[in-house]
């Protein structure tokens, strides 16, 4: 065999290897530069993609700043940084169930990153895009943990899945006054979300997504973030449908309240709001320690800690859903949901008795306590005192917020909205938490390995149902599909709600008595 032939065979083998490499490590050109991902099981992932500049130093407290373009290829093979925060406390059993202590990527202010999963990282197709914002209020969490993995949903729904990190707590929401270049510092964290959606609009087509079919959704704090985006003028046109899971946020923080919270923090730091340069130079570790000190002092006085959250201003010109639904998103199809036993996640007295529950009811409703407790027990005779106590708290917080959001959308003549109630309980710890806060997240991501769920046949069914609904909403603007039971839009007559359970079924005004009772006491 000649040397020329040998070279040809060698070159052919090398060319085959390069093709295999291109499939295994796909390269996509974004508007800022090229990025390299990793393919596994026919889903390509791109992790730690920057959508805006580092927020440290001179960029701290500013709106997100644009990325500088780069030459060559950047690896997107692992997670980027998470926002500075105090990690989850594992002394609380619920914290282990949501795995908030498992957040790879390291902590830092270069945290404006997103993660993307796609079946085809090319422009050949235009798949629906699902953008999920993580929970943890406005103070904690990230999209880097197991609950934020989008691979299974991208494969199941043949869609592009994106999860987002952004600034939290004081670094995202420290109010520094009404004037000057930092006048909207109290909304920096939600402005990050807008910047992420702008990145999606510019770049998702290169990853196989359709920029005209973008769903934004999130649970708990993620739902609160969606609530705010629904009323932000700068977010208009960046998404086509939305979902608020157990996070209906009706109001933003007023500037006078934000000033009080900021003053407490600044006092701990020995600084004033006008000392911007000094504030920008404070290590983030010092800021976090000062926050923790303020919260500890409030608890010692028997007060509930007031955390940092989005503040009214130019970016957030009005409350999200008060006094009514925002005009900016009346044309956006919307799903609003709750879980039956949301508040069990905040309770720790699992062995409480009925006398203690009755006393809690008395403190809330006075002489109607016995009647109300009987109604709760009759609804679910197998429920423990612990669950019934938390269910009442769920009805007066999460559920009341969700029904108010839906009613205000209807009053404003908004696009179709749908409601669901997650009633299937978590099996964790013998089922003691019931259908706890966050229970629907792993199912929505079609990833039931979470400790809240578990790989059973029935859980696989539930995951298929809810994931199909989210993908359908992203694709068509309507959650109805071939897997989930037929689901009418919400109205004030039927109040049709999809109840996820065994079986999943559409129910007219489920738990009507409790909705009407607590609505009548809203004032």
Short mmCIF file of C-alpha atoms in Angstrom, two decimals:
data_model
loop_
_atom_site.label_atom_id
_atom_site.label_comp_id
_atom_site.label_asym_id
_atom_site.label_seq_id
_atom_site.Cartn_x
_atom_site.Cartn_y
_atom_site.Cartn_z
CA UNK A 1 0.00 0.00 0.00
CA UNK A 2 1.47 3.38 -0.99
CA UNK A 3 2.16 6.21 1.40
CA UNK A 4 -0.36 8.27 -0.53
CA UNK A 5 -3.08 5.68 0.10
CA UNK A 6 -2.14 5.40 3.77
CA UNK A 7 -2.42 9.19 4.13
CA UNK A 8 -5.81 9.15 2.50
CA UNK A 9 -7.11 6.46 4.88
CA UNK A 10 -5.64 8.29 7.84
CA UNK A 11 -7.25 11.52 6.74
CA UNK A 12 -10.59 9.76 6.27
CA UNK A 13 -10.41 8.29 9.78
CA UNK A 14 -9.53 11.70 11.22
CA UNK A 15 -12.39 13.33 9.29
CA UNK A 16 -14.78 10.74 10.79
CA UNK A 17 -13.47 11.53 14.27
CA UNK A 18 -14.00 15.25 13.67
CA UNK A 19 -17.61 14.61 12.59
CA UNK A 20 -18.17 12.57 15.72
CA UNK A 21 -16.64 15.38 17.78
CA UNK A 22 -18.96 17.91 16.16
CA UNK A 23 -21.94 15.76 17.16
CA UNK A 24 -20.65 15.13 20.67
CA UNK A 25 -19.46 18.70 21.29
CA UNK A 26 -21.69 20.91 19.09
CA UNK A 27 -20.62 24.48 18.48
CA UNK A 28 -23.23 27.23 18.12
CA UNK A 29 -22.57 30.80 17.08
CA UNK A 30 -24.44 33.33 19.21
CA UNK A 31 -24.61 37.06 18.57
CA UNK A 32 -21.72 37.51 21.02
CA UNK A 33 -19.50 34.61 19.99
CA UNK A 34 -19.24 30.85 19.57
CA UNK A 35 -20.01 28.38 22.37
CA UNK A 36 -19.36 24.66 22.69
CA UNK A 37 -21.86 22.32 24.34
CA UNK A 38 -22.04 18.61 25.18
CA UNK A 39 -24.46 16.07 23.73
CA UNK A 40 -25.83 13.15 25.79
CA UNK A 41 -28.70 10.90 24.87
CA UNK A 42 -29.43 13.03 21.80
CA UNK A 43 -29.90 16.17 23.89
CA UNK A 44 -27.27 18.87 23.68
CA UNK A 45 -26.69 20.94 26.80
CA UNK A 46 -25.04 24.36 27.01
CA UNK A 47 -24.40 25.35 30.61
CA UNK A 48 -23.16 28.57 32.13
CA UNK A 49 -23.96 30.70 29.07
CA UNK A 50 -23.47 34.36 29.96
CA UNK A 51 -26.33 36.61 28.97
CA UNK A 52 -24.91 39.81 30.49
CA UNK A 53 -21.70 41.09 32.01
CA UNK A 54 -20.18 40.38 35.43
CA UNK A 55 -22.13 42.34 38.08
CA UNK A 56 -19.25 42.94 40.47
CA UNK A 57 -17.32 46.17 41.02
CA UNK A 58 -18.58 49.11 38.98
CA UNK A 59 -21.53 47.06 37.69
CA UNK A 60 -22.90 46.28 41.15
CA UNK A 61 -26.42 47.70 41.71
CA UNK A 62 -26.61 48.75 38.04
CA UNK A 63 -28.99 47.30 35.45
CA UNK A 64 -27.43 44.32 33.65
CA UNK A 65 -24.70 45.46 31.29
CA UNK A 66 -24.13 44.01 27.79
CA UNK A 67 -21.61 41.27 27.12
CA UNK A 68 -18.43 42.03 25.26
CA UNK A 69 -18.15 39.85 22.13
CA UNK A 70 -15.35 37.27 22.11
CA UNK A 71 -13.19 35.54 19.54
CA UNK A 72 -12.73 31.79 19.34
CA UNK A 73 -14.97 29.24 21.07
CA UNK A 74 -16.05 29.32 24.72
CA UNK A 75 -16.84 26.07 26.48
CA UNK A 76 -20.36 25.79 27.91
CA UNK A 77 -19.84 22.37 29.50
CA UNK A 78 -20.50 23.14 33.16
CA UNK A 79 -22.57 25.43 35.33
CA UNK A 80 -21.69 29.07 35.89
CA UNK A 81 -21.78 30.86 39.22
CA UNK A 82 -24.84 31.13 41.44
CA UNK A 83 -25.83 34.42 43.04
CA UNK A 84 -24.25 35.08 46.46
CA UNK A 85 -26.57 33.74 49.17
CA UNK A 86 -26.74 31.90 52.47
CA UNK A 87 -26.99 28.15 51.69
CA UNK A 88 -30.05 26.11 52.62
CA UNK A 89 -30.18 24.93 56.24
CA UNK A 90 -30.17 21.13 56.34
CA UNK A 91 -31.46 21.01 59.91
CA UNK A 92 -34.92 21.37 58.35
CA UNK A 93 -36.01 18.10 56.72
CA UNK A 94 -37.86 19.90 53.92
CA UNK A 95 -34.60 21.57 52.85
CA UNK A 96 -33.21 18.14 52.02
CA UNK A 97 -36.23 17.33 49.88
CA UNK A 98 -35.69 20.31 47.59
CA UNK A 99 -31.88 19.91 47.49
CA UNK A 100 -31.14 23.63 47.73
CA UNK A 101 -27.77 22.82 49.27
CA UNK A 102 -26.75 21.09 46.00
CA UNK A 103 -25.91 23.99 43.72
CA UNK A 104 -22.74 23.41 41.69
CA UNK A 105 -20.90 26.18 39.90
CA UNK A 106 -19.55 28.17 42.82
CA UNK A 107 -20.81 31.46 44.19
CA UNK A 108 -20.01 34.92 42.86
CA UNK A 109 -21.22 38.07 41.17
CA UNK A 110 -20.51 36.81 37.65
CA UNK A 111 -23.86 35.03 37.97
CA UNK A 112 -25.84 36.30 34.97
CA UNK A 113 -25.79 32.93 33.28
CA UNK A 114 -28.32 30.53 31.82
CA UNK A 115 -28.41 26.82 30.97
CA UNK A 116 -29.95 25.44 27.78
CA UNK A 117 -30.97 21.97 26.58
CA UNK A 118 -32.02 21.28 22.99
CA UNK A 119 -32.71 18.22 20.78
CA UNK A 120 -31.05 19.96 17.81
CA UNK A 121 -28.54 22.79 18.26
CA UNK A 122 -29.04 24.25 14.81
CA UNK A 123 -31.38 26.49 12.85
CA UNK A 124 -33.02 23.54 11.08
CA UNK A 125 -36.08 23.55 13.33
CA UNK A 126 -38.05 26.01 15.43
CA UNK A 127 -39.14 24.23 18.59
CA UNK A 128 -41.16 25.77 21.42
CA UNK A 129 -39.01 27.30 24.16
CA UNK A 130 -39.64 26.86 27.90
CA UNK A 131 -37.79 29.32 30.16
CA UNK A 132 -37.95 28.43 33.85
CA UNK A 133 -37.07 30.78 36.72
CA UNK A 134 -35.96 29.10 39.94
CA UNK A 135 -37.61 29.27 43.34
CA UNK A 136 -36.13 30.47 46.60
CA UNK A 137 -37.99 33.76 46.85
CA UNK A 138 -35.84 36.72 45.87
CA UNK A 139 -33.10 35.66 48.30
CA UNK A 140 -31.90 32.13 47.46
CA UNK A 141 -31.77 29.20 45.08
CA UNK A 142 -30.38 28.82 41.58
CA UNK A 143 -31.00 26.95 38.37
CA UNK A 144 -27.89 24.80 38.85
CA UNK A 145 -29.36 22.21 41.19
CA UNK A 146 -30.94 18.86 40.30
CA UNK A 147 -34.40 20.44 40.19
CA UNK A 148 -33.31 22.75 37.40
CA UNK A 149 -32.02 20.09 35.00
CA UNK A 150 -33.84 20.43 31.68
CA UNK A 151 -32.60 17.36 29.83
CA UNK A 152 -35.60 15.10 30.48
CA UNK A 153 -38.16 17.79 29.61
CA UNK A 154 -36.32 18.74 26.40
CA UNK A 155 -36.37 15.11 25.30
CA UNK A 156 -39.95 14.40 26.38
CA UNK A 157 -41.41 17.57 24.88
CA UNK A 158 -39.12 17.91 21.86
CA UNK A 159 -38.51 21.48 22.98
CA UNK A 160 -35.77 23.86 24.06
CA UNK A 161 -35.50 24.27 27.84
CA UNK A 162 -33.70 27.20 29.47
CA UNK A 163 -33.05 27.92 33.15
CA UNK A 164 -31.71 31.21 34.49
CA UNK A 165 -29.51 32.53 37.31
CA UNK A 166 -29.72 36.17 38.39
CA UNK A 167 -28.96 38.53 41.26
CA UNK A 168 -30.64 38.02 44.63
CA UNK A 169 -31.16 39.81 47.96
CA UNK A 170 -29.30 43.09 48.47
CA UNK A 171 -27.20 42.62 45.35
CA UNK A 172 -30.40 42.47 43.31
CA UNK A 173 -32.81 44.65 45.28
CA UNK A 174 -31.02 47.20 47.50
CA UNK A 175 -32.93 50.46 47.12
CA UNK A 176 -30.54 53.44 46.90
CA UNK A 177 -32.97 56.30 46.34
CA UNK A 178 -35.07 57.83 43.59
CA UNK A 179 -32.43 59.84 41.77
CA UNK A 180 -29.19 59.33 39.91
CA UNK A 181 -27.74 56.42 38.00
CA UNK A 182 -28.68 53.91 40.71
CA UNK A 183 -32.30 55.04 41.08
CA UNK A 184 -33.61 51.63 39.94
CA UNK A 185 -31.17 49.49 41.93
CA UNK A 186 -34.16 48.00 43.77
CA UNK A 187 -35.21 46.22 40.56
CA UNK A 188 -31.81 45.06 39.27
CA UNK A 189 -32.60 41.38 39.86
CA UNK A 190 -35.75 41.35 37.74
CA UNK A 191 -34.03 43.47 35.11
CA UNK A 192 -31.60 40.55 34.89
CA UNK A 193 -34.55 38.35 33.89
CA UNK A 194 -35.45 40.77 31.11
CA UNK A 195 -31.84 40.66 29.90
CA UNK A 196 -32.01 36.86 29.87
CA UNK A 197 -35.17 36.97 27.75
CA UNK A 198 -33.52 39.45 25.41
CA UNK A 199 -30.67 36.94 25.00
CA UNK A 200 -33.28 34.28 24.19
CA UNK A 201 -34.84 36.55 21.56
CA UNK A 202 -31.43 37.13 19.95
CA UNK A 203 -30.03 33.64 20.14
CA UNK A 204 -32.49 30.82 20.71
CA UNK A 205 -33.12 30.27 17.00
CA UNK A 206 -29.47 29.24 16.62
CA UNK A 207 -30.13 26.48 19.18
CA UNK A 208 -33.22 25.16 17.39
CA UNK A 209 -35.79 27.26 19.25
CA UNK A 210 -38.60 29.49 18.06
CA UNK A 211 -38.27 33.03 19.48
CA UNK A 212 -41.96 33.65 18.79
CA UNK A 213 -43.03 30.74 21.04
CA UNK A 214 -41.45 31.35 24.44
CA UNK A 215 -43.10 30.27 27.69
CA UNK A 216 -41.87 31.74 30.97
CA UNK A 217 -42.79 29.83 34.10
CA UNK A 218 -41.61 29.24 37.64
CA UNK A 219 -42.62 27.96 41.04
CA UNK A 220 -42.67 29.85 44.36
CA UNK A 221 -40.10 32.63 43.94
CA UNK A 222 -40.00 31.69 40.27
CA UNK A 223 -43.73 32.32 40.07
CA UNK A 224 -43.28 35.67 41.83
CA UNK A 225 -40.67 36.59 39.22
CA UNK A 226 -43.11 35.72 36.42
CA UNK A 227 -45.78 37.80 38.21
CA UNK A 228 -43.51 40.84 38.07
CA UNK A 229 -42.46 40.27 34.46
CA UNK A 230 -46.13 40.23 33.46
CA UNK A 231 -46.31 43.88 34.48
CA UNK A 232 -42.92 45.17 33.28
CA UNK A 233 -43.00 47.25 30.07
CA UNK A 234 -39.44 46.19 29.21
CA UNK A 235 -40.48 42.51 29.16
CA UNK A 236 -43.36 42.99 26.74
CA UNK A 237 -42.90 41.05 23.50
CA UNK A 238 -40.22 38.75 24.94
CA UNK A 239 -42.57 35.84 25.76
CA UNK A 240 -45.78 34.44 24.36
CA UNK A 241 -47.22 32.52 27.34
CA UNK A 242 -46.65 32.32 31.09
CA UNK A 243 -47.10 30.13 34.16
CA UNK A 244 -47.23 31.08 37.85
CA UNK A 245 -46.84 28.02 40.08
CA UNK A 246 -47.48 28.65 43.79
CA UNK A 247 -46.08 32.16 43.53
CA UNK A 248 -48.86 34.63 42.73
CA UNK A 249 -47.29 37.97 43.62
CA UNK A 250 -49.82 40.79 43.68
CA UNK A 251 -47.66 43.68 44.91
CA UNK A 252 -44.09 44.93 44.63
CA UNK A 253 -42.20 46.53 47.50
CA UNK A 254 -42.99 50.19 48.02
CA UNK A 255 -40.06 52.59 48.05
CA UNK A 256 -40.61 53.74 51.64
CA UNK A 257 -40.54 50.13 52.88
CA UNK A 258 -37.49 49.43 50.71
CA UNK A 259 -35.75 52.48 52.19
CA UNK A 260 -36.31 51.12 55.70
CA UNK A 261 -34.83 47.74 54.83
CA UNK A 262 -31.89 49.38 53.07
CA UNK A 263 -31.20 51.70 56.01
CA UNK A 264 -30.91 48.73 58.39
CA UNK A 265 -28.35 47.06 56.15
CA UNK A 266 -26.37 50.23 55.51
CA UNK A 267 -26.24 50.95 59.23
CA UNK A 268 -24.60 47.58 59.81
CA UNK A 269 -22.04 48.43 57.14
CA UNK A 270 -21.38 51.92 58.48
CA UNK A 271 -22.29 53.47 55.13
CA UNK A 272 -24.91 55.74 53.60
CA UNK A 273 -26.91 55.24 50.40
CA UNK A 274 -24.94 58.04 48.78
CA UNK A 275 -21.63 56.18 49.27
CA UNK A 276 -22.05 54.14 46.09
CA UNK A 277 -18.38 53.56 45.35
CA UNK A 278 -17.75 52.31 48.88
CA UNK A 279 -20.78 50.02 48.63
CA UNK A 280 -19.52 48.62 45.35
CA UNK A 281 -16.19 47.79 47.01
CA UNK A 282 -17.69 45.89 49.97
CA UNK A 283 -16.99 42.16 49.57
CA UNK A 284 -20.19 40.26 48.88
CA UNK A 285 -19.42 38.05 51.87
CA UNK A 286 -19.63 41.14 54.10
CA UNK A 287 -22.96 42.12 52.55
CA UNK A 288 -24.38 38.66 53.18
CA UNK A 289 -23.16 38.69 56.79
CA UNK A 290 -24.76 42.10 57.35
CA UNK A 291 -28.05 40.82 55.90
CA UNK A 292 -27.97 37.81 58.21
CA UNK A 293 -27.27 40.10 61.18
CA UNK A 294 -30.25 42.32 60.36
CA UNK A 295 -32.55 39.30 60.05
CA UNK A 296 -31.28 37.83 63.33
CA UNK A 297 -31.96 41.12 65.11
CA UNK A 298 -35.53 41.21 63.76
CA UNK A 299 -36.16 37.65 64.91
CA UNK A 300 -34.84 38.45 68.36
CA UNK A 301 -37.49 41.18 68.60
CA UNK A 302 -40.17 38.72 67.56
CA UNK A 303 -40.53 40.29 64.12
CA UNK A 304 -40.68 38.53 60.76
CA UNK A 305 -37.52 39.38 58.79
CA UNK A 306 -38.17 41.75 55.89
CA UNK A 307 -36.20 40.48 52.95
CA UNK A 308 -35.11 42.30 49.83
CA UNK A 309 -37.49 42.07 46.87
CA UNK A 310 -38.37 44.05 43.70
CA UNK A 311 -39.05 47.72 44.34
CA UNK A 312 -41.40 50.04 42.47
CA UNK A 313 -39.66 52.44 40.11
CA UNK A 314 -38.98 52.92 36.42
CA UNK A 315 -38.54 49.21 35.66
CA UNK A 316 -41.57 48.26 37.79
CA UNK A 317 -43.91 51.24 37.34
CA UNK A 318 -46.86 49.63 39.15
CA UNK A 319 -47.72 46.64 41.31
CA UNK A 320 -47.94 43.37 39.36
CA UNK A 321 -51.61 42.60 40.09
CA UNK A 322 -52.88 45.42 42.32
CA UNK A 323 -55.37 46.97 42.00
CA UNK A 324 -55.92 44.93 38.85
CA UNK A 325 -54.17 42.79 36.25
CA UNK A 326 -51.37 44.49 34.30
CA UNK A 327 -52.22 45.81 30.86
CA UNK A 328 -48.77 44.84 29.57
CA UNK A 329 -49.66 41.13 29.47
CA UNK A 330 -53.42 40.93 28.96
CA UNK A 331 -52.80 39.18 25.63
CA UNK A 332 -50.60 36.47 27.21
CA UNK A 333 -52.15 33.02 27.91
CA UNK A 334 -51.52 32.16 31.55
CA UNK A 335 -51.61 29.18 33.93
CA UNK A 336 -51.93 29.85 37.68
CA UNK A 337 -51.58 27.04 40.20
CA UNK A 338 -51.21 25.98 43.81
CA UNK A 339 -50.49 22.77 45.70
CA UNK A 340 -53.04 21.54 48.23
CA UNK A 341 -50.74 21.57 51.27
CA UNK A 342 -48.27 24.33 50.42
CA UNK A 343 -47.55 25.46 53.95
CA UNK A 344 -46.45 22.14 55.39
CA UNK A 345 -42.99 23.15 54.23
CA UNK A 346 -42.83 25.81 56.94
CA UNK A 347 -44.18 23.64 59.75
CA UNK A 348 -42.01 21.47 61.99
CA UNK A 349 -44.41 20.29 64.70
CA UNK A 350 -45.49 17.09 63.00
CA UNK A 351 -47.11 15.63 66.12
CA UNK A 352 -49.52 18.47 66.92
CA UNK A 353 -52.95 17.45 68.22
CA UNK A 354 -56.45 18.55 67.32
CA UNK A 355 -56.72 20.83 70.36
CA UNK A 356 -53.71 22.80 69.16
CA UNK A 357 -55.15 23.05 65.65
CA UNK A 358 -58.45 24.28 67.06
CA UNK A 359 -56.61 26.97 69.03
CA UNK A 360 -54.86 28.09 65.85
CA UNK A 361 -58.20 28.31 64.10
CA UNK A 362 -59.66 30.30 67.03
CA UNK A 363 -56.85 32.85 66.77
CA UNK A 364 -57.69 33.22 63.10
CA UNK A 365 -61.51 33.15 62.96
CA UNK A 366 -62.74 33.34 66.56
CA UNK A 367 -66.08 31.72 67.33
CA UNK A 368 -66.30 30.09 63.87
CA UNK A 369 -63.25 27.93 64.61
CA UNK A 370 -65.08 24.71 65.48
CA UNK A 371 -67.33 24.93 62.42
CA UNK A 372 -64.38 25.59 60.15
CA UNK A 373 -62.22 22.82 61.60
CA UNK A 374 -65.11 20.38 61.17
CA UNK A 375 -65.38 21.41 57.51
CA UNK A 376 -61.68 20.75 56.94
CA UNK A 377 -61.82 17.37 58.68
CA UNK A 378 -64.94 16.35 56.78
CA UNK A 379 -63.24 17.21 53.49
CA UNK A 380 -60.32 14.88 54.24
CA UNK A 381 -60.94 12.56 57.21
CA UNK A 382 -57.53 10.87 56.79
CA UNK A 383 -55.54 14.11 57.07
CA UNK A 384 -53.40 14.63 60.17
CA UNK A 385 -53.76 17.67 62.46
CA UNK A 386 -50.41 18.87 61.08
CA UNK A 387 -51.68 18.78 57.48
CA UNK A 388 -55.04 20.38 58.31
CA UNK A 389 -53.33 23.26 60.11
CA UNK A 390 -51.06 23.85 57.13
CA UNK A 391 -53.93 23.51 54.67
CA UNK A 392 -55.74 26.35 56.36
CA UNK A 393 -52.58 28.46 56.10
CA UNK A 394 -52.26 27.45 52.43
CA UNK A 395 -55.81 28.59 51.71
CA UNK A 396 -55.24 32.01 53.27
CA UNK A 397 -51.96 32.70 51.49
CA UNK A 398 -51.06 30.84 48.30
CA UNK A 399 -54.61 29.90 47.31
CA UNK A 400 -56.10 33.31 48.03
CA UNK A 401 -53.34 34.95 46.00
CA UNK A 402 -53.88 32.62 43.06
CA UNK A 403 -57.66 33.10 42.94
CA UNK A 404 -57.21 36.88 43.22
CA UNK A 405 -54.77 36.87 40.30
CA UNK A 406 -57.18 34.87 38.15
CA UNK A 407 -60.17 37.02 39.08
CA UNK A 408 -58.32 40.24 38.28
CA UNK A 409 -57.25 38.85 34.90
CA UNK A 410 -60.86 38.06 34.10
CA UNK A 411 -62.05 41.48 35.26
CA UNK A 412 -59.50 43.13 32.96
CA UNK A 413 -60.59 41.09 29.95
CA UNK A 414 -57.30 39.24 29.65
CA UNK A 415 -56.45 36.31 27.41
CA UNK A 416 -57.43 32.81 28.49
CA UNK A 417 -56.16 31.66 31.87
CA UNK A 418 -56.15 28.17 33.31
CA UNK A 419 -55.98 26.98 36.90
CA UNK A 420 -54.63 23.79 38.38
CA UNK A 421 -54.44 22.32 41.87
CA UNK A 422 -51.77 19.73 42.67
CA UNK A 423 -53.39 17.28 45.08
CA UNK A 424 -51.12 14.23 44.73
CA UNK A 425 -49.06 14.00 47.94
CA UNK A 426 -45.33 13.52 48.23
CA UNK A 427 -44.35 10.07 49.55
CA UNK A 428 -41.41 11.56 51.47
CA UNK A 429 -41.22 10.81 55.20
CA UNK A 430 -44.25 8.54 55.00
CA UNK A 431 -46.35 11.20 53.30
CA UNK A 432 -46.37 13.54 56.28
CA UNK A 433 -46.02 16.69 54.14
CA UNK A 434 -49.00 15.95 51.88
CA UNK A 435 -49.03 17.87 48.58
CA UNK A 436 -46.34 20.21 49.81
CA UNK A 437 -44.94 23.42 48.34
CA UNK A 438 -42.71 22.56 45.38
CA UNK A 439 -44.19 19.10 44.84
CA UNK A 440 -45.11 19.84 41.21
CA UNK A 441 -41.65 21.07 40.15
CA UNK A 442 -40.03 17.69 39.37
CA UNK A 443 -43.14 16.57 37.49
CA UNK A 444 -43.22 19.79 35.46
CA UNK A 445 -39.59 19.16 34.51
CA UNK A 446 -40.44 15.52 33.67
CA UNK A 447 -37.75 14.48 36.15
CA UNK A 448 -39.21 12.44 39.01
CA UNK A 449 -35.91 11.39 40.60
CA UNK A 450 -36.45 14.22 43.11
CA UNK A 451 -36.92 13.17 46.76
CA UNK A 452 -40.31 14.90 46.63
CA UNK A 453 -41.48 12.47 43.94
CA UNK A 454 -39.84 9.14 43.12
CA UNK A 455 -39.75 6.79 40.10
CA UNK A 456 -43.13 5.09 40.32
CA UNK A 457 -45.52 4.32 37.48
CA UNK A 458 -48.12 6.73 38.85
CA UNK A 459 -45.57 9.51 39.19
CA UNK A 460 -44.49 8.89 35.61
CA UNK A 461 -48.13 9.33 34.57
CA UNK A 462 -48.42 12.60 36.49
CA UNK A 463 -45.17 13.87 34.99
CA UNK A 464 -46.40 13.06 31.50
CA UNK A 465 -49.63 14.92 32.13
CA UNK A 466 -48.27 18.15 33.54
CA UNK A 467 -45.20 18.29 31.27
CA UNK A 468 -47.45 17.79 28.24
CA UNK A 469 -49.58 20.72 29.38
CA UNK A 470 -46.59 23.05 29.74
CA UNK A 471 -45.16 22.07 26.37
CA UNK A 472 -48.56 22.54 24.70
CA UNK A 473 -48.94 25.98 26.26
CA UNK A 474 -45.51 26.97 24.94
CA UNK A 475 -46.22 25.54 21.48
CA UNK A 476 -49.81 26.69 20.93
CA UNK A 477 -50.85 29.09 23.68
CA UNK A 478 -53.25 26.45 25.06
CA UNK A 479 -52.30 23.68 27.56
CA UNK A 480 -54.77 21.14 26.15
CA UNK A 481 -53.09 18.13 24.56
CA UNK A 482 -53.53 14.41 23.89
CA UNK A 483 -52.25 13.31 27.32
CA UNK A 484 -53.84 15.64 29.86
CA UNK A 485 -57.62 15.55 30.48
CA UNK A 486 -59.63 18.22 28.67
CA UNK A 487 -59.19 21.49 30.54
CA UNK A 488 -61.46 24.51 30.13
CA UNK A 489 -60.18 28.02 30.68
CA UNK A 490 -61.01 29.61 34.02
CA UNK A 491 -64.13 31.73 34.36
CA UNK A 492 -66.18 33.08 37.26
CA UNK A 493 -69.05 30.63 36.73
CA UNK A 494 -67.45 27.20 36.46
CA UNK A 495 -64.00 28.06 37.84
CA UNK A 496 -62.73 24.91 36.13
CA UNK A 497 -59.52 23.66 37.73
CA UNK A 498 -57.40 20.70 36.67
CA UNK A 499 -56.76 18.66 39.81
CA UNK A 500 -53.65 16.51 39.49
CA UNK A 501 -54.18 13.31 41.44
CA UNK A 502 -55.42 9.76 41.10
CA UNK A 503 -57.03 10.27 38.68
CA UNK A 504 -56.26 13.69 37.27
CA UNK A 505 -59.52 15.39 36.35
CA UNK A 506 -61.02 18.77 35.54
CA UNK A 507 -63.26 19.88 38.42
CA UNK A 508 -65.65 22.81 38.64
CA UNK A 509 -64.65 25.05 41.54
CA UNK A 510 -62.95 22.43 43.73
CA UNK A 511 -63.02 23.23 47.46
CA UNK A 512 -65.60 25.94 46.77
CA UNK A 513 -66.61 26.35 50.41
CA UNK A 514 -63.07 27.23 51.51
CA UNK A 515 -62.49 29.58 48.57
CA UNK A 516 -65.68 31.51 49.34
CA UNK A 517 -65.09 31.50 53.09
CA UNK A 518 -61.59 32.95 52.94
CA UNK A 519 -62.46 35.36 50.13
CA UNK A 520 -65.23 36.80 52.29
CA UNK A 521 -62.69 37.48 55.06
CA UNK A 522 -60.05 38.96 52.76
CA UNK A 523 -60.49 42.50 54.02
#
